[in-house]
Amino acid sequence: MMQVTFQNQPVTISGNLPKVGDKAPDFCLCTASLEDFKLSDHLGSVLILSIVPSLDTGVCATSARKFNQEATSLDGVKVLCISEDLPFAADRFCTAAGIKNVMTLSDFRKDGNFGENYGVMIKDGALRGLLTRSIFVIDKEGKIAYVELVPEITNEPNYAAAIEAAKKCL
């Protein structure tokens, strides 16, 4: 098990964090319209997975907004914001915030152990049961091209590094 921090307190996360070059574990997440979104159905696209604890927090909202801005210049790249938020709550947030270039996906159904397969499930502390802040870039063939596990959950990810990794996959 790995650790990150939340407000400088150690937090245990579990699962297997994929490494650059690994085949991305398939997943089945829920869209805002309650449909299944499977990684295997989107091979051929470059994907940025922006994983957040909840869009209902300042840092997560900021992250969604920044990726929304960046996505306008990323032809051929899909930005997915993944959380445990209910699909309608995430959709309502995006509508209110004017976010149109980021697709929200929810792991609330727990189909396929997404959090465990990506090594981002928070196991203890105040946020247990949520996903820790992280970024994965998946290339067109379904391989991991970039991984960032943000060491302090309340910090923002390295947007520039993720965007650069996605551009190299085009």
Coordinates of N, CA and C in Angstrom, one line a residue, residues 17-168:
L17 N -0.9 0.8 -8.6 CA -0.7 2.0 -9.4 C 0.0 1.6 -10.7
P18 N -0.7 1.7 -11.9 CA 0.0 1.3 -13.1 C 1.2 2.2 -13.4
K19 N 2.1 1.7 -14.1 CA 3.3 2.5 -14.5 C 3.3 2.8 -15.9
V20 N 4.1 3.8 -16.3 CA 4.2 4.2 -17.7 C 4.7 3.0 -18.5
G21 N 4.0 2.7 -19.6 CA 4.2 1.6 -20.4 C 3.3 0.4 -20.2
D22 N 2.7 0.3 -19.0 CA 1.7 -0.7 -18.7 C 0.5 -0.6 -19.5
K23 N -0.2 -1.7 -19.8 CA -1.5 -1.7 -20.4 C -2.4 -1.1 -19.4
A24 N -3.2 -0.1 -19.8 CA -4.2 0.5 -18.8 C -5.3 -0.5 -18.5
P25 N -5.5 -0.7 -17.2 CA -6.6 -1.6 -16.8 C -8.0 -1.1 -17.4
D26 N -8.7 -2.0 -17.9 CA -10.0 -1.6 -18.4 C -10.9 -1.1 -17.3
F27 N -11.9 -0.3 -17.5 CA -12.8 0.1 -16.5 C -14.2 0.3 -17.1
C28 N -15.1 0.3 -16.2 CA -16.5 0.7 -16.5 C -17.0 1.7 -15.5
L29 N -17.2 2.9 -16.0 CA -17.7 4.0 -15.1 C -19.0 4.5 -15.7
C30 N -19.6 5.3 -14.9 CA -21.0 5.8 -15.2 C -20.9 7.3 -15.7
T31 N -21.6 7.5 -16.9 CA -21.7 8.9 -17.4 C -22.8 9.6 -16.8
A32 N -22.9 10.9 -17.1 CA -24.0 11.8 -16.5 C -25.4 11.3 -17.0
S33 N -25.4 10.6 -18.1 CA -26.7 10.0 -18.5 C -26.9 8.6 -18.1
L34 N -26.1 8.2 -17.1 CA -26.2 6.9 -16.5 C -25.9 5.7 -17.4
E35 N -25.1 6.0 -18.5 CA -24.7 4.9 -19.4 C -23.3 4.5 -18.9
D36 N -22.9 3.3 -19.4 CA -21.6 2.8 -19.1 C -20.6 3.4 -20.0
F37 N -19.4 3.7 -19.5 CA -18.3 4.2 -20.2 C -17.1 3.3 -20.0
K38 N -16.7 2.5 -21.0 CA -15.7 1.5 -20.8 C -14.4 2.0 -21.6
L39 N -13.3 1.8 -21.0 CA -12.1 2.2 -21.6 C -11.9 1.4 -22.9
S40 N -12.2 0.2 -22.9 CA -12.1 -0.7 -24.1 C -12.9 -0.1 -25.3
D41 N -13.9 0.6 -25.1 CA -14.7 1.2 -26.2 C -14.1 2.5 -26.7
H42 N -13.0 3.0 -26.1 CA -12.5 4.3 -26.5 C -11.0 4.2 -26.9
L43 N -10.5 2.9 -27.2 CA -9.2 2.8 -27.7 C -9.1 3.5 -29.1
G44 N -8.0 4.1 -29.4 CA -7.9 4.9 -30.6 C -8.0 6.4 -30.3
S45 N -8.3 6.7 -29.0 CA -8.3 8.1 -28.5 C -7.3 8.2 -27.5
V46 N -6.7 9.4 -27.3 CA -5.8 9.7 -26.2 C -6.7 10.2 -25.1
L47 N -6.5 9.7 -23.9 CA -7.4 10.0 -22.8 C -6.5 10.6 -21.6
I48 N -7.0 11.7 -21.1 CA -6.5 12.2 -19.8 C -7.5 11.9 -18.7
L49 N -7.1 11.1 -17.8 CA -7.9 10.7 -16.6 C -7.5 11.7 -15.5
S50 N -8.4 12.6 -15.2 CA -8.1 13.5 -14.0 C -9.0 13.0 -12.9
I51 N -8.4 12.3 -12.0 CA -9.1 11.6 -10.9 C -9.1 12.5 -9.7
V52 N -10.3 12.8 -9.1 CA -10.4 13.7 -8.0 C -11.3 13.1 -6.9
P53 N -11.1 13.5 -5.7 CA -12.0 13.0 -4.6 C -13.5 13.4 -4.8
S54 N -13.7 14.7 -5.1 CA -15.1 15.2 -5.3 C -15.0 16.6 -6.0
L55 N -15.9 16.7 -7.0 CA -16.0 18.0 -7.6 C -16.5 19.1 -6.7
D56 N -17.0 18.7 -5.6 CA -17.6 19.7 -4.7 C -16.6 20.2 -3.7
T57 N -15.3 20.3 -4.1 CA -14.3 20.9 -3.3 C -13.5 21.9 -4.2
G58 N -12.9 22.9 -3.6 CA -12.2 23.9 -4.3 C -11.2 23.5 -5.3
V59 N -10.3 22.6 -4.8 CA -9.1 22.2 -5.7 C -9.6 21.3 -6.8
C60 N -10.6 20.4 -6.6 CA -11.2 19.6 -7.6 C -11.9 20.4 -8.7
A61 N -12.6 21.4 -8.2 CA -13.3 22.3 -9.1 C -12.3 23.1 -10.0
T62 N -11.3 23.6 -9.4 CA -10.2 24.3 -10.1 C -9.6 23.4 -11.1
S63 N -9.3 22.1 -10.8 CA -8.7 21.2 -11.7 C -9.6 21.0 -12.9
A64 N -10.9 20.8 -12.7 CA -11.9 20.6 -13.8 C -11.9 21.8 -14.7
R65 N -11.9 23.0 -14.1 CA -11.9 24.2 -14.9 C -10.6 24.4 -15.8
K66 N -9.5 24.1 -15.1 CA -8.2 24.2 -15.9 C -8.1 23.2 -17.0
F67 N -8.5 22.0 -16.8 CA -8.5 21.0 -17.9 C -9.5 21.3 -18.9
N68 N -10.7 21.9 -18.5 CA -11.7 22.4 -19.5 C -11.1 23.4 -20.4
Q69 N -10.3 24.4 -19.9 CA -9.6 25.4 -20.7 C -8.6 24.8 -21.7
E70 N -7.8 23.9 -21.1 CA -6.7 23.2 -21.9 C -7.3 22.3 -23.0
A71 N -8.4 21.7 -22.7 CA -9.0 20.7 -23.7 C -9.4 21.4 -25.0
T72 N -9.7 22.6 -25.0 CA -10.1 23.3 -26.2 C -9.0 23.3 -27.3
S73 N -7.7 23.2 -26.9 CA -6.6 23.1 -27.8 C -6.1 21.7 -28.0
L74 N -6.8 20.7 -27.6 CA -6.3 19.4 -27.7 C -7.2 18.5 -28.6
D75 N -7.1 18.7 -29.9 CA -7.8 17.9 -30.8 C -7.4 16.5 -30.7
G76 N -8.3 15.6 -30.6 CA -8.0 14.2 -30.5 C -7.7 13.6 -29.1
V77 N -7.9 14.5 -28.1 CA -7.7 14.1 -26.7 C -9.0 14.3 -25.9
K78 N -9.4 13.3 -25.2 CA -10.6 13.4 -24.4 C -10.1 13.5 -22.9
V79 N -10.7 14.5 -22.2 CA -10.4 14.7 -20.8 C -11.5 14.2 -20.0
L80 N -11.2 13.2 -19.1 CA -12.2 12.6 -18.3 C -12.0 12.9 -16.8
C81 N -12.9 13.5 -16.2 CA -12.8 13.8 -14.7 C -13.6 12.7 -14.0
I82 N -12.9 11.9 -13.2 CA -13.4 10.8 -12.5 C -13.4 11.0 -11.0
S83 N -14.6 10.7 -10.4 CA -14.8 10.8 -9.0 C -15.8 9.8 -8.5
E84 N -16.1 9.8 -7.2 CA -17.1 9.0 -6.6 C -18.4 9.8 -6.6
D85 N -18.4 11.0 -7.1 CA -19.6 11.8 -7.1 C -20.7 11.2 -7.9
L86 N -22.0 11.4 -7.5 CA -23.1 10.9 -8.2 C -23.1 11.6 -9.6
P87 N -23.4 10.8 -10.7 CA -23.3 11.4 -12.0 C -24.1 12.7 -12.2
F88 N -25.3 12.8 -11.6 CA -26.1 14.0 -11.8 C -25.5 15.2 -11.0
A89 N -24.9 14.9 -9.9 CA -24.2 16.0 -9.2 C -23.0 16.6 -10.0
A90 N -22.2 15.7 -10.5 CA -21.1 16.1 -11.4 C -21.6 16.9 -12.6
D91 N -22.6 16.4 -13.2 CA -23.2 17.1 -14.4 C -23.7 18.4 -14.0
R92 N -24.4 18.5 -12.9 CA -24.9 19.8 -12.4 C -23.7 20.8 -12.2
F93 N -22.6 20.3 -11.6 CA -21.5 21.2 -11.3 C -20.9 21.7 -12.7
C94 N -20.8 20.8 -13.6 CA -20.2 21.2 -14.9 C -21.1 22.2 -15.6
T95 N -22.4 22.0 -15.6 CA -23.4 22.9 -16.2 C -23.3 24.3 -15.5
A96 N -23.2 24.3 -14.2 CA -23.2 25.6 -13.5 C -21.8 26.3 -13.7
A97 N -20.8 25.5 -13.9 CA -19.4 26.1 -14.1 C -19.1 26.4 -15.6
G98 N -20.0 26.0 -16.5 CA -19.7 26.2 -17.9 C -18.7 25.3 -18.5
I99 N -18.5 24.1 -17.8 CA -17.5 23.1 -18.3 C -18.1 22.3 -19.4
K100 N -17.6 22.4 -20.6 CA -18.2 21.6 -21.7 C -17.2 20.7 -22.4
N101 N -15.9 20.9 -22.0 CA -14.8 20.1 -22.7 C -14.3 19.0 -21.9
V102 N -14.8 18.7 -20.7 CA -14.4 17.6 -19.9 C -15.6 16.8 -19.6
M103 N -15.4 15.5 -19.8 CA -16.5 14.5 -19.5 C -16.4 14.0 -18.1
T104 N -17.4 14.1 -17.3 CA -17.4 13.6 -15.9 C -17.8 12.1 -15.9
L105 N -17.1 11.3 -15.1 CA -17.5 9.9 -15.0 C -17.5 9.6 -13.5
S106 N -18.4 8.7 -13.1 CA -18.5 8.4 -11.7 C -18.2 6.9 -11.5
D107 N -17.6 6.6 -10.4 CA -17.3 5.3 -9.9 C -18.2 4.8 -8.8
F108 N -19.3 5.5 -8.7 CA -20.2 5.2 -7.6 C -20.8 3.8 -7.6
R109 N -20.9 3.2 -8.8 CA -21.4 1.8 -8.9 C -20.3 0.8 -8.5
K110 N -19.1 1.2 -8.5 CA -18.0 0.3 -8.2 C -17.9 -0.9 -9.2
D111 N -18.3 -0.7 -10.4 CA -18.1 -1.8 -11.4 C -16.7 -1.9 -11.8
G112 N -16.1 -3.1 -11.5 CA -14.7 -3.4 -12.0 C -13.6 -2.9 -11.1
N113 N -13.8 -2.4 -9.9 CA -12.7 -2.0 -9.0 C -11.8 -1.0 -9.6
F114 N -12.3 0.1 -10.1 CA -11.5 1.1 -10.7 C -10.5 1.6 -9.7
G115 N -10.9 2.0 -8.5 CA -10.0 2.6 -7.6 C -8.8 1.7 -7.2
E116 N -9.1 0.4 -7.1 CA -8.1 -0.6 -6.8 C -7.2 -0.9 -8.0
N117 N -7.8 -1.0 -9.2 CA -7.0 -1.3 -10.4 C -6.1 -0.1 -10.8
Y118 N -6.4 1.1 -10.4 CA -5.5 2.2 -10.7 C -4.8 2.7 -9.4
G119 N -4.9 2.0 -8.3 CA -4.1 2.3 -7.1 C -4.4 3.6 -6.5
V120 N -5.7 4.1 -6.6 CA -6.1 5.4 -6.1 C -7.2 5.4 -5.1
M121 N -7.5 4.2 -4.5 CA -8.6 4.2 -3.5 C -8.1 4.6 -2.1
I122 N -8.7 5.6 -1.5 CA -8.4 6.0 -0.2 C -8.9 5.0 0.8
K123 N -8.1 4.5 1.6 CA -8.5 3.4 2.6 C -8.8 3.9 4.0
D124 N -8.2 5.0 4.4 CA -8.4 5.5 5.8 C -8.5 7.0 5.8
G125 N -8.8 7.5 7.0 CA -8.9 8.9 7.2 C -10.3 9.5 6.8
A126 N -10.4 10.8 6.8 CA -11.7 11.4 6.6 C -12.2 11.2 5.2
L127 N -11.4 10.9 4.2 CA -11.8 10.8 2.8 C -11.9 9.3 2.4
R128 N -11.8 8.4 3.3 CA -11.9 6.9 3.0 C -13.1 6.7 2.1
G129 N -12.9 5.8 1.1 CA -13.9 5.5 0.2 C -13.9 6.4 -1.1
L130 N -13.2 7.5 -1.0 CA -13.1 8.3 -2.2 C -11.8 8.0 -3.0
L131 N -11.6 8.6 -4.1 CA -10.4 8.4 -4.9 C -9.4 9.5 -4.7
T132 N -8.1 9.2 -4.6 CA -7.1 10.3 -4.4 C -6.8 11.0 -5.7
R133 N -6.4 12.2 -5.6 CA -6.0 13.1 -6.7 C -4.9 12.5 -7.5
S134 N -5.1 12.2 -8.8 CA -4.1 11.7 -9.6 C -4.4 11.9 -11.1
I135 N -3.4 11.8 -11.9 CA -3.6 12.0 -13.4 C -3.0 10.8 -14.1
F136 N -3.7 10.3 -15.1 CA -3.2 9.2 -16.0 C -3.4 9.7 -17.4
V137 N -2.4 9.5 -18.3 CA -2.7 9.7 -19.7 C -2.5 8.3 -20.3
I138 N -3.6 8.0 -21.2 CA -3.6 6.7 -21.8 C -3.5 7.0 -23.3
D139 N -2.6 6.3 -24.0 CA -2.4 6.5 -25.4 C -3.4 5.8 -26.3
K140 N -3.4 5.9 -27.6 CA -4.4 5.4 -28.5 C -4.4 3.9 -28.4
E141 N -3.3 3.2 -28.0 CA -3.3 1.8 -28.0 C -3.7 1.2 -26.6
G142 N -4.0 2.1 -25.7 CA -4.4 1.7 -24.3 C -3.3 1.5 -23.4
K143 N -2.2 2.1 -23.6 CA -1.0 2.0 -22.7 C -0.9 3.3 -21.9
I144 N -0.4 3.2 -20.7 CA -0.2 4.3 -19.8 C 1.0 5.1 -20.3
A145 N 0.8 6.4 -20.6 CA 1.8 7.3 -21.1 C 2.3 8.2 -20.0
Y146 N 1.5 8.4 -19.0 CA 1.9 9.4 -17.9 C 1.1 9.0 -16.7
V147 N 1.8 9.2 -15.5 CA 1.2 8.9 -14.2 C 1.6 10.0 -13.3
E148 N 0.7 10.6 -12.6 CA 1.0 11.5 -11.5 C 0.1 11.2 -10.3
L149 N 0.6 10.7 -9.2 CA -0.1 10.5 -8.0 C 0.3 11.7 -7.1
V150 N -0.7 12.7 -7.0 CA -0.4 13.9 -6.3 C -0.2 13.6 -4.8
P151 N 1.0 13.9 -4.3 CA 1.4 13.5 -2.9 C 0.5 14.1 -1.8
E152 N 0.1 15.3 -2.0 CA -0.8 16.0 -1.0 C -2.2 16.2 -1.7
I153 N -3.2 15.6 -1.2 CA -4.5 15.6 -1.9 C -5.0 17.0 -2.1
T154 N -4.7 18.0 -1.2 CA -5.2 19.3 -1.4 C -4.4 20.2 -2.4
N155 N -3.4 19.6 -3.0 CA -2.6 20.3 -4.0 C -3.1 20.0 -5.4
E156 N -2.9 20.9 -6.3 CA -3.3 20.7 -7.7 C -2.2 19.8 -8.4
P157 N -2.6 19.1 -9.5 CA -1.7 18.3 -10.2 C -0.8 19.1 -11.2
N158 N 0.1 18.5 -11.8 CA 1.0 19.2 -12.8 C 0.3 19.2 -14.1
Y159 N -0.5 20.2 -14.4 CA -1.3 20.2 -15.6 C -0.4 20.2 -16.9
A160 N 0.6 21.0 -16.8 CA 1.5 21.1 -18.0 C 2.1 19.8 -18.4
A161 N 2.6 19.0 -17.4 CA 3.2 17.7 -17.7 C 2.1 16.8 -18.3
A162 N 0.9 16.8 -17.8 CA -0.1 15.9 -18.3 C -0.5 16.3 -19.7
I163 N -0.6 17.6 -20.0 CA -1.0 18.0 -21.3 C 0.2 17.7 -22.3
E164 N 1.4 17.9 -21.9 CA 2.5 17.6 -22.8 C 2.6 16.1 -23.1
A165 N 2.3 15.2 -22.1 CA 2.3 13.8 -22.3 C 1.2 13.4 -23.3
A166 N 0.0 14.1 -23.2 CA -1.1 13.8 -24.1 C -0.7 14.2 -25.5
K167 N -0.1 15.3 -25.7 CA 0.2 15.8 -27.0 C 1.2 14.9 -27.7
K168 N 2.1 14.3 -26.9 CA 3.1 13.3 -27.4 C 2.5 12.1 -27.9

